[in-house]
């Protein structure tokens, strides 16, 4: 059976409010507070660095993208670094936060820039300290990074994200389908959970592709439609 590429479904945009926390409620609430959600003074957020880690599909990239969107909606400029950024810019004093995703995959050059960003955020040339939020697949001590960067990523708050159980994955699928205005029958959901990669990222990718295919075909989402989509690829 065909495996779909790992991703976090972004078709309707990652938000903190739509992140299904399950066993990761403490991490979610920390990010909400740090990002100033519900605060009358978001600029007063704590500058203590935060690092979240967990297996692929646990929601790390969703959370970082959701935090980035939240900060932008507050009018904040943020620095963003992930393995796809080939030539990271120099630290910008206009940034109010630095977000670094998938740090375990950083090249030597990206590690050097990440360290530079971290130092400038914690000890800026002007203004107050900036918040650093980073994520990776491994705990800080096990990251295959240069020693000075690895140690700094573990300086502050560290949260491990747990993969969701099947009832929670079903709830997320239902929530995401509702957000798209589509109906997922129990049969379709059973088929998705039993025949494809069960991590949440892959399931969101599958739902995103299935929704788009159903719109093009102008048909309801059914098991035959899902099979037809896979045969067309």
Short mmCIF file of C-alpha atoms in Angstrom, two decimals:
data_model
loop_
_atom_site.label_atom_id
_atom_site.label_comp_id
_atom_site.label_asym_id
_atom_site.label_seq_id
_atom_site.Cartn_x
_atom_site.Cartn_y
_atom_site.Cartn_z
CA UNK A 1 0.00 0.00 0.00
CA UNK A 2 1.35 3.40 -1.00
CA UNK A 3 2.88 5.52 1.78
CA UNK A 4 2.19 9.22 1.58
CA UNK A 5 4.83 11.82 2.38
CA UNK A 6 5.05 13.02 5.94
CA UNK A 7 3.73 16.52 6.52
CA UNK A 8 1.50 18.45 8.82
CA UNK A 9 -1.70 19.46 7.03
CA UNK A 10 -1.55 23.16 6.34
CA UNK A 11 -4.45 23.48 3.93
CA UNK A 12 -6.53 25.39 6.47
CA UNK A 13 -3.53 26.92 8.23
CA UNK A 14 -1.85 25.82 11.46
CA UNK A 15 -3.23 27.51 14.55
CA UNK A 16 -2.74 26.97 18.26
CA UNK A 17 -6.50 26.77 18.77
CA UNK A 18 -6.81 23.88 16.31
CA UNK A 19 -3.91 21.86 17.71
CA UNK A 20 -5.41 18.75 19.35
CA UNK A 21 -3.25 18.59 22.48
CA UNK A 22 -4.22 15.26 24.05
CA UNK A 23 -1.26 14.33 26.28
CA UNK A 24 0.59 17.47 25.16
CA UNK A 25 -1.61 20.00 26.95
CA UNK A 26 1.25 21.38 29.08
CA UNK A 27 3.35 22.17 25.99
CA UNK A 28 0.40 23.80 24.21
CA UNK A 29 -0.49 25.99 27.18
CA UNK A 30 3.15 27.04 27.56
CA UNK A 31 3.31 28.12 23.91
CA UNK A 32 0.01 29.97 24.19
CA UNK A 33 1.32 31.96 27.15
CA UNK A 34 4.73 32.54 25.59
CA UNK A 35 3.14 33.74 22.34
CA UNK A 36 0.91 36.13 24.27
CA UNK A 37 -2.40 34.47 23.34
CA UNK A 38 -5.14 36.12 25.38
CA UNK A 39 -2.70 38.60 26.91
CA UNK A 40 -3.35 42.33 26.90
CA UNK A 41 0.40 42.87 26.63
CA UNK A 42 1.98 40.23 24.35
CA UNK A 43 5.30 42.10 24.39
CA UNK A 44 5.78 41.08 28.03
CA UNK A 45 6.34 37.40 27.11
CA UNK A 46 9.14 35.59 28.91
CA UNK A 47 12.46 35.49 27.01
CA UNK A 48 13.39 32.07 28.45
CA UNK A 49 14.14 29.73 25.50
CA UNK A 50 11.79 26.83 24.73
CA UNK A 51 12.64 23.54 23.04
CA UNK A 52 10.08 20.90 22.03
CA UNK A 53 10.93 17.46 20.75
CA UNK A 54 9.22 14.25 19.75
CA UNK A 55 8.83 11.68 17.01
CA UNK A 56 7.93 12.67 13.47
CA UNK A 57 4.20 13.32 13.25
CA UNK A 58 3.86 14.49 16.85
CA UNK A 59 3.00 18.05 15.78
CA UNK A 60 6.22 20.01 16.25
CA UNK A 61 6.12 21.81 12.91
CA UNK A 62 2.42 22.55 13.29
CA UNK A 63 3.11 24.25 16.62
CA UNK A 64 6.05 26.29 15.35
CA UNK A 65 4.13 27.45 12.29
CA UNK A 66 1.13 28.24 14.48
CA UNK A 67 3.30 30.32 16.83
CA UNK A 68 4.83 32.15 13.85
CA UNK A 69 1.35 32.98 12.53
CA UNK A 70 0.19 34.09 15.98
CA UNK A 71 3.16 36.45 16.40
CA UNK A 72 2.70 37.87 12.91
CA UNK A 73 -0.96 38.58 13.65
CA UNK A 74 0.25 40.60 16.65
CA UNK A 75 2.44 42.65 14.34
CA UNK A 76 5.71 40.99 15.37
CA UNK A 77 8.57 40.21 13.00
CA UNK A 78 10.17 36.81 13.62
CA UNK A 79 13.24 34.97 12.43
CA UNK A 80 12.56 31.54 10.91
CA UNK A 81 15.06 28.78 10.20
CA UNK A 82 14.49 25.22 9.00
CA UNK A 83 16.62 22.82 6.91
CA UNK A 84 15.15 24.16 3.65
CA UNK A 85 16.58 27.66 4.26
CA UNK A 86 19.80 27.46 2.26
CA UNK A 87 21.16 30.92 3.09
CA UNK A 88 19.81 32.08 6.48
CA UNK A 89 19.86 35.86 6.96
CA UNK A 90 21.83 37.58 9.68
CA UNK A 91 20.05 38.23 12.97
CA UNK A 92 17.64 41.15 12.62
CA UNK A 93 17.20 43.49 15.58
CA UNK A 94 13.58 44.00 14.46
CA UNK A 95 12.75 40.39 15.33
CA UNK A 96 10.78 39.81 18.52
CA UNK A 97 11.37 36.03 18.45
CA UNK A 98 13.49 33.38 16.73
CA UNK A 99 11.89 30.09 15.60
CA UNK A 100 14.03 27.13 14.55
CA UNK A 101 12.41 23.94 13.26
CA UNK A 102 13.92 20.47 12.67
CA UNK A 103 17.22 21.48 14.24
CA UNK A 104 18.44 17.86 14.15
CA UNK A 105 18.77 18.21 10.35
CA UNK A 106 20.78 21.45 10.26
CA UNK A 107 23.90 21.63 8.10
CA UNK A 108 27.15 22.97 9.48
CA UNK A 109 26.38 26.42 8.07
CA UNK A 110 22.84 26.37 9.48
CA UNK A 111 24.16 25.36 12.89
CA UNK A 112 26.55 28.31 12.84
CA UNK A 113 23.73 30.71 11.99
CA UNK A 114 21.40 29.12 14.57
CA UNK A 115 24.05 29.66 17.24
CA UNK A 116 24.48 33.27 16.09
CA UNK A 117 20.73 33.85 16.25
CA UNK A 118 20.51 32.26 19.69
CA UNK A 119 23.30 34.41 21.14
CA UNK A 120 21.91 37.61 19.62
CA UNK A 121 18.40 36.80 20.86
CA UNK A 122 19.54 36.17 24.43
CA UNK A 123 22.15 38.98 24.50
CA UNK A 124 20.92 41.50 21.91
CA UNK A 125 22.88 44.57 20.93
CA UNK A 126 19.77 46.64 21.61
CA UNK A 127 16.40 46.15 23.28
CA UNK A 128 15.22 43.33 25.50
CA UNK A 129 15.90 39.62 25.12
CA UNK A 130 14.04 37.77 22.38
CA UNK A 131 12.24 34.48 22.77
CA UNK A 132 13.85 31.45 21.11
CA UNK A 133 11.56 28.54 20.21
CA UNK A 134 13.18 25.47 18.64
CA UNK A 135 12.10 21.94 17.79
CA UNK A 136 13.73 18.65 16.85
CA UNK A 137 13.23 14.90 16.86
CA UNK A 138 15.60 14.30 19.79
CA UNK A 139 16.12 15.68 23.31
CA UNK A 140 18.77 18.43 23.47
CA UNK A 141 21.54 16.20 24.84
CA UNK A 142 21.19 13.75 21.92
CA UNK A 143 21.10 16.24 19.05
CA UNK A 144 23.84 15.74 16.41
CA UNK A 145 24.84 19.41 16.62
CA UNK A 146 27.87 21.44 17.62
CA UNK A 147 28.33 21.43 21.39
CA UNK A 148 27.65 25.13 22.02
CA UNK A 149 24.34 25.07 20.12
CA UNK A 150 23.21 21.76 21.59
CA UNK A 151 23.82 22.94 25.15
CA UNK A 152 21.99 26.21 24.61
CA UNK A 153 18.92 24.51 23.18
CA UNK A 154 18.52 22.77 26.53
CA UNK A 155 18.92 25.92 28.62
CA UNK A 156 15.27 26.74 29.16
CA UNK A 157 11.89 25.01 29.00
CA UNK A 158 11.98 21.57 27.37
CA UNK A 159 8.82 19.65 26.40
CA UNK A 160 8.49 16.20 24.86
CA UNK A 161 5.51 15.76 22.55
CA UNK A 162 3.76 12.39 22.71
CA UNK A 163 2.15 10.77 19.70
CA UNK A 164 -1.64 10.67 19.90
CA UNK A 165 -3.49 7.41 20.48
CA UNK A 166 -6.07 6.10 17.98
CA UNK A 167 -9.13 7.73 19.64
CA UNK A 168 -7.30 11.06 19.59
CA UNK A 169 -6.21 10.62 15.96
CA UNK A 170 -9.84 9.95 15.06
CA UNK A 171 -10.86 13.11 16.88
CA UNK A 172 -8.25 15.12 14.96
CA UNK A 173 -9.40 13.68 11.62
CA UNK A 174 -12.98 14.57 12.47
CA UNK A 175 -11.97 18.09 13.56
CA UNK A 176 -9.90 18.69 10.42
CA UNK A 177 -12.64 17.33 8.15
CA UNK A 178 -15.18 19.62 9.82
CA UNK A 179 -12.81 22.57 9.34
CA UNK A 180 -12.78 21.78 5.61
CA UNK A 181 -16.56 21.37 5.49
CA UNK A 182 -16.38 17.72 4.44
CA UNK A 183 -17.89 14.59 5.97
CA UNK A 184 -15.77 11.55 6.87
CA UNK A 185 -17.79 8.42 7.51
CA UNK A 186 -16.61 5.90 10.08
CA UNK A 187 -15.85 3.46 7.23
CA UNK A 188 -13.58 5.95 5.49
CA UNK A 189 -11.83 6.78 8.74
CA UNK A 190 -11.32 3.07 9.51
CA UNK A 191 -9.82 2.60 6.03
CA UNK A 192 -7.45 5.53 6.50
CA UNK A 193 -6.28 4.37 9.92
CA UNK A 194 -5.87 0.71 9.00
CA UNK A 195 -4.21 0.96 5.58
CA UNK A 196 -1.92 3.99 5.74
CA UNK A 197 0.84 5.37 7.90
CA UNK A 198 -0.85 6.10 11.22
CA UNK A 199 1.21 9.09 12.30
CA UNK A 200 -0.78 12.28 12.44
CA UNK A 201 1.29 14.13 9.87
CA UNK A 202 0.70 11.51 7.18
CA UNK A 203 -2.99 11.35 8.00
CA UNK A 204 -3.30 15.13 7.61
CA UNK A 205 -1.49 14.91 4.28
CA UNK A 206 -3.88 12.17 3.14
CA UNK A 207 -6.93 14.16 4.21
CA UNK A 208 -5.64 17.26 2.44
CA UNK A 209 -5.11 15.34 -0.82
CA UNK A 210 -8.43 13.53 -0.50
CA UNK A 211 -10.33 16.77 0.08
CA UNK A 212 -8.75 18.35 -3.01
CA UNK A 213 -9.46 15.24 -5.12
CA UNK A 214 -13.10 15.13 -3.98
CA UNK A 215 -13.54 18.80 -4.92
CA UNK A 216 -12.13 18.21 -8.39
CA UNK A 217 -14.30 15.11 -8.87
CA UNK A 218 -17.32 16.83 -7.28
CA UNK A 219 -18.02 13.67 -5.30
CA UNK A 220 -18.47 12.84 -1.62
CA UNK A 221 -15.53 11.27 0.18
CA UNK A 222 -15.96 7.49 0.12
CA UNK A 223 -13.66 4.46 0.10
CA UNK A 224 -14.08 4.04 -3.70
CA UNK A 225 -13.13 7.68 -4.17
CA UNK A 226 -10.05 7.20 -1.97
CA UNK A 227 -9.03 4.16 -4.02
CA UNK A 228 -9.58 6.06 -7.25
CA UNK A 229 -7.36 8.89 -6.01
CA UNK A 230 -4.52 6.49 -5.22
CA UNK A 231 -4.85 4.75 -8.60
CA UNK A 232 -4.63 8.11 -10.37
CA UNK A 233 -1.24 8.94 -8.85
#
